[in-house]
XYZ file of C-alpha atoms in Angstrom:
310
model
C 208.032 39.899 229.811
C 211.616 40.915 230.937
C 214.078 38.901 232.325
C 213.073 39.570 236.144
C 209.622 38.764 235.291
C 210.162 35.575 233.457
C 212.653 34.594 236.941
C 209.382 35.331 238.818
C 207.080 33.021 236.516
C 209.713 30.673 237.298
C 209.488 30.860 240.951
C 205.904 29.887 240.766
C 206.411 26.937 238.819
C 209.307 25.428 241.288
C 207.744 23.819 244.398
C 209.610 24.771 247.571
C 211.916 21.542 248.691
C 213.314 21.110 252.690
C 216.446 19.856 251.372
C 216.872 23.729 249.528
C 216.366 26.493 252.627
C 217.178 29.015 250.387
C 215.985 28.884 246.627
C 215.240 31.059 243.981
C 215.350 34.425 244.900
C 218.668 35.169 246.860
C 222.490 35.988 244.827
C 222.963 32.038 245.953
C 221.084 29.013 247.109
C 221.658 26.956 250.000
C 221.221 23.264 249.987
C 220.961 20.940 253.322
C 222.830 17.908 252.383
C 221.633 14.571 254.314
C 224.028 13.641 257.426
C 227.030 11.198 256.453
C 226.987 12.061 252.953
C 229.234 14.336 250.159
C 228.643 16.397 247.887
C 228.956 15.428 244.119
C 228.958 18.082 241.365
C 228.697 18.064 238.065
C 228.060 20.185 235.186
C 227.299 20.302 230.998
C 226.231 22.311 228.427
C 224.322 21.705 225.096
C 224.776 24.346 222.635
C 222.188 24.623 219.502
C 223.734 23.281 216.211
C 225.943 21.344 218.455
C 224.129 19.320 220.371
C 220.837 19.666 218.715
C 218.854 21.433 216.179
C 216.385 23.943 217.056
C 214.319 22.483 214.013
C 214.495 19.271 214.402
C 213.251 19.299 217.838
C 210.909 20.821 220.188
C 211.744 22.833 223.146
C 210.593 20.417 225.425
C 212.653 17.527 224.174
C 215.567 19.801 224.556
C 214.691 21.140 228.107
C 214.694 17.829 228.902
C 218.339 16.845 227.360
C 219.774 19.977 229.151
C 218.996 18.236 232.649
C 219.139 14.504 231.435
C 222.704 14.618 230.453
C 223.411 15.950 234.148
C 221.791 13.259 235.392
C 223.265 10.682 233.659
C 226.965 12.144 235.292
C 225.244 11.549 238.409
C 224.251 8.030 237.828
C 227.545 7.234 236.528
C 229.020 8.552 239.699
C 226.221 6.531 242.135
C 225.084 9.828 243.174
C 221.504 10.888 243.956
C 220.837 13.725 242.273
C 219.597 16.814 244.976
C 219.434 20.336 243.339
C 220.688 21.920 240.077
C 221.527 25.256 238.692
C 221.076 26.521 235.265
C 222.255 29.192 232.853
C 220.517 30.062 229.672
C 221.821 31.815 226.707
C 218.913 33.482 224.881
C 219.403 34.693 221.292
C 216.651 36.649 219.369
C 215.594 34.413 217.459
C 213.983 32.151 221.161
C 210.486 33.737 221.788
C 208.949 33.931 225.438
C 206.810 31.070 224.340
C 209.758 28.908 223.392
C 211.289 29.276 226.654
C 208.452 28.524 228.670
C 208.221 24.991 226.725
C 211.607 24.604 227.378
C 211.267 25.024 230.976
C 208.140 22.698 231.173
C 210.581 19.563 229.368
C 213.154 20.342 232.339
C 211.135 21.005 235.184
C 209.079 17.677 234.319
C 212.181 15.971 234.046
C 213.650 17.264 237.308
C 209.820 16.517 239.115
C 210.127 12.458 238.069
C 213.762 12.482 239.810
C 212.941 14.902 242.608
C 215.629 17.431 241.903
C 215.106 20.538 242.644
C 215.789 23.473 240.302
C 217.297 26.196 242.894
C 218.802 29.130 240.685
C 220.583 30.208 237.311
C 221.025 32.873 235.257
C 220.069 34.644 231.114
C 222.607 35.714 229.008
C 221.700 37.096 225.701
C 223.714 34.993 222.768
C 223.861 34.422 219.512
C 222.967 31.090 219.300
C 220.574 28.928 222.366
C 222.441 27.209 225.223
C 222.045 25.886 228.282
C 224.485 25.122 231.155
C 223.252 22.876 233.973
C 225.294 22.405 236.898
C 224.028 19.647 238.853
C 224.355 19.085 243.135
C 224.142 15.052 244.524
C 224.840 13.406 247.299
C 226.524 9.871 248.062
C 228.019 8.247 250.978
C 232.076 8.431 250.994
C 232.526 4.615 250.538
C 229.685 4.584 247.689
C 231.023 7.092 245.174
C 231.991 4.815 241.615
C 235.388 6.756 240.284
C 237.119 5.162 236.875
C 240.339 5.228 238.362
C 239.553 1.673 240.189
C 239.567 -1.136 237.820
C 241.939 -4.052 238.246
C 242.757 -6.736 236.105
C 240.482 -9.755 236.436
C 237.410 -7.725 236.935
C 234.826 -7.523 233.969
C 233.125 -5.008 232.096
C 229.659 -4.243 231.818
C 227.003 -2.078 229.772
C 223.212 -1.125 230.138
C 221.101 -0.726 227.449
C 222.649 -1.389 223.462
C 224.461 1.259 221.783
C 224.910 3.428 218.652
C 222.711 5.036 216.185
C 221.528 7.640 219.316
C 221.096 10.977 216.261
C 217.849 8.821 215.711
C 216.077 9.816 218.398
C 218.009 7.969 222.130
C 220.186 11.537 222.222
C 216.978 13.357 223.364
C 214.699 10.625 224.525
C 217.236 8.535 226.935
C 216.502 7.848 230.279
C 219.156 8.585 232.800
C 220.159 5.502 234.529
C 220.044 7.111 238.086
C 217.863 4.283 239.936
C 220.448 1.844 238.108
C 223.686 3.682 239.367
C 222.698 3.565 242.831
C 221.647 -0.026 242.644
C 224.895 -0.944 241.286
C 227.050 1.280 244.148
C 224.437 -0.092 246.961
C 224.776 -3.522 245.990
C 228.048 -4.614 244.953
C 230.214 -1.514 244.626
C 231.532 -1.312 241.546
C 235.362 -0.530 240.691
C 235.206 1.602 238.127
C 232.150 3.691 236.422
C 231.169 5.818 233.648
C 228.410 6.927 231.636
C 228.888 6.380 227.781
C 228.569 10.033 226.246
C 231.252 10.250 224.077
C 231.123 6.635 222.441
C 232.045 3.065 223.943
C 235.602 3.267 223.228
C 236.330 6.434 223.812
C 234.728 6.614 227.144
C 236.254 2.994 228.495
C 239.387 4.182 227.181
C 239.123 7.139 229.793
C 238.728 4.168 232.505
C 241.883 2.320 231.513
C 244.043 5.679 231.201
C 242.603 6.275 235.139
C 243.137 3.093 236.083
C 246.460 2.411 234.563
C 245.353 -1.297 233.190
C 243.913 -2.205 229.338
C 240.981 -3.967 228.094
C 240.209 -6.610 225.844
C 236.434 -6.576 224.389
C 234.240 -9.140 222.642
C 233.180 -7.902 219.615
C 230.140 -10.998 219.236
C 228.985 -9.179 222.542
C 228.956 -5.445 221.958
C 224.878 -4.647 222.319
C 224.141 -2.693 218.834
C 220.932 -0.883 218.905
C 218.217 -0.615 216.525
C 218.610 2.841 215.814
C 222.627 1.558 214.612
C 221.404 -1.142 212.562
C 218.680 1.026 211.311
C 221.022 4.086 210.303
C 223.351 1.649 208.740
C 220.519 -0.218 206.313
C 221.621 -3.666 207.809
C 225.605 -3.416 207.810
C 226.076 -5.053 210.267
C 230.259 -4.018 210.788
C 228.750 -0.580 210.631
C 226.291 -0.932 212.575
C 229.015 -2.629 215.169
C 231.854 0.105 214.808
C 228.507 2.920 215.167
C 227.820 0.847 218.311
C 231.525 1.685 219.683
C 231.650 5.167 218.747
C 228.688 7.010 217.807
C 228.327 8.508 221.603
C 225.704 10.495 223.423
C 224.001 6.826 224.390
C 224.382 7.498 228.037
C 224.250 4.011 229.288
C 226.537 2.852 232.063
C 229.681 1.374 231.612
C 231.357 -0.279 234.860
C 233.929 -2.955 235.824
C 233.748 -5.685 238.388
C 235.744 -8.309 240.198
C 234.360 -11.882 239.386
C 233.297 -12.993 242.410
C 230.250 -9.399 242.672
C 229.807 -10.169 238.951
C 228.322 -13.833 240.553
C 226.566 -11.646 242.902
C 223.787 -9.947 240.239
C 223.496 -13.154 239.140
C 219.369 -12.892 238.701
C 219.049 -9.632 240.943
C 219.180 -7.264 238.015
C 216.527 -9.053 235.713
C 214.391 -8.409 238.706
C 215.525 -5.113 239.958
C 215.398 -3.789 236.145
C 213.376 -6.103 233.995
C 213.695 -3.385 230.858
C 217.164 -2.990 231.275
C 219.678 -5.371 229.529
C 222.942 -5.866 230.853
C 225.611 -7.084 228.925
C 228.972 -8.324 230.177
C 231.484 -7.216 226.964
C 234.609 -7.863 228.113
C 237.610 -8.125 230.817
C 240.172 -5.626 232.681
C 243.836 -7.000 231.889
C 247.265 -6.109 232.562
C 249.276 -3.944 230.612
C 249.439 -0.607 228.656
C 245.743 1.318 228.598
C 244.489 -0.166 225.143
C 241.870 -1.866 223.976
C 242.554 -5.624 222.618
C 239.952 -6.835 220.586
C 238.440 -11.340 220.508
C 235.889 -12.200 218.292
C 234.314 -15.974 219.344
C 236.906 -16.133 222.050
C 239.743 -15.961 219.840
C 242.091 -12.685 219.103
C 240.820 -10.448 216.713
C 241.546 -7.642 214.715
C 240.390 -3.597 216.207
C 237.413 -2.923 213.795
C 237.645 -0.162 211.142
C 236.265 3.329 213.404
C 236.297 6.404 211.698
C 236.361 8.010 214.679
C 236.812 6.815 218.276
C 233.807 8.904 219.528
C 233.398 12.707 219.848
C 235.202 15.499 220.494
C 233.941 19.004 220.835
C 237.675 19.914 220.076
């Protein structure tokens, strides 16, 4: 099967969508975004022996990542993910076979968030990628930026943290129905998904937002999978919970009177879901402080803030 062919076993597999008038098929698709809203794009990459090991995992579980990691920009954003693009780099060594697994992680994926999958393109590489530019909508006043936080408001997370090389890199769930909770509900200041590692990413926030951050180290949520990887250290296990990265919870900042307002609503809304208030937005140079039982504490030991593909 050549490349043209393999685009038309693709068309078969993509059901037609009334939000795409013009799909596959065409040197561009067209997209019919919903009256009052933007536009919100986004767009990653994962890159074998980067982001993941051809070995180690199967093509569906890295289908899947390729369009998960899109989402999760959208969540962060409030956004709900419409339409996405994607470009595949196809080395020698990626049979026909392969591909088609591939394809059947993403396109499930994309099916249990009704996105629709409207073009791409192949490349031949020497080693597998895939680039996934992703299309979303959200209403102007919705749209969660990290330039927005203000001292007195608090931090949140979702989820726990660290030790994601286990297996939460592949297997997360994007927090989309989450994100647009929290922009529907009570708006929050400042948002971002944690892809890079807790301090690293919030640190993004305070440079945006021009304020600093002081964190509770007794309330940081470590995962399993840190505590696990780190055979019980627990400092470990806390300092892999605030920089391993590629957890892609949410991270977002509130002012304390809508932090009263979840109050109970997000047990119910999201049962499976912890949230975990970690901190507060202060005045001052963009830094992270550090308390430990309320009191000031010293940064933990990090050997590295989170990653860098530089």
């Amino acid at each position: 099967m050549d490349e043209f062919s393999f685009i038309e076993y693709l068309k078969k597999k993509i059901p037609a969508d009334p939000r795409v008038p013009v799909g596959i098929g065409d040197d561009a698709a067209v997209l019919r975004p919903a009256s009052g809203y933007q536009i919100v794009v986004s767009t990653d990459v994962i890159v074998e022996s980067v982001d993941f090991r051809i070995k180690n995992l199967s093509p569906e579980k890295i289908g899947r990542k390729a369009l998960a990691i899109n989402l999760s920009d959208m969540a962060s954003m409030g956004a709900k993910p419409v339409a996405f693009v994607i470009t595949i780099g196809k080395p020698k060594h990626i049979s026909e076979t392969w591909l088609k697994h591939f394809y059947r992680g993403l396109l499930a994926l994309a099916k249990e968030y009704d996105v629709a999958c409207v073009g791409g393109d192949f490349s031949s590489s020497k080693e597998f990628f895939a680039s996934v530019t992703i299309f979303g909508e959200a209403l102007p006043h919705q749209i969660a930026k990290r330039s927005r936080a203000r001292p007195g408001d608090w931090i949140a997370v979702t989820g726990a943290l660290g030790g994601s090389i286990l297996s939460h890199h592949h297997d997360f769930t994007p927090r989309i129905r989450e994100g647009l909770f929290l922009v529907k509900y009570i708006t929050p200041t400042a948002m971002i998904d944690i892809s890079d590692g807790l301090v690293q990413d919030l640190s993004h926030v305070l440079k945006a937002s021009k304020a600093g951050a002081v964190l509770d180290l007794d309330k940081i949520p470590v995962s399993r999978n840190a505590i696990k990887i780190n055979r019980g250290n627990k400092e470990k296990a806390l300092a892999g919970a605030l920089s391993d990265g590629e957890d892609f919870e949410l991270l977002f900042t509130v002012s304390s009177r809508k932090k009263g307002m979840l109050g109970n609503s997000w047990t119910k809304q999201f049962p499976k879901v912890p949230l975990t208030w970690i901190g507060e937005i202060v005045k001052g140079p963009s830094r992270i402080t550090w308390r430990q039982s309320g009191k000031t504490a010293m940064a933990p030991e990090l050997s590295k803030k989170g990653f860098s593909h530089f």
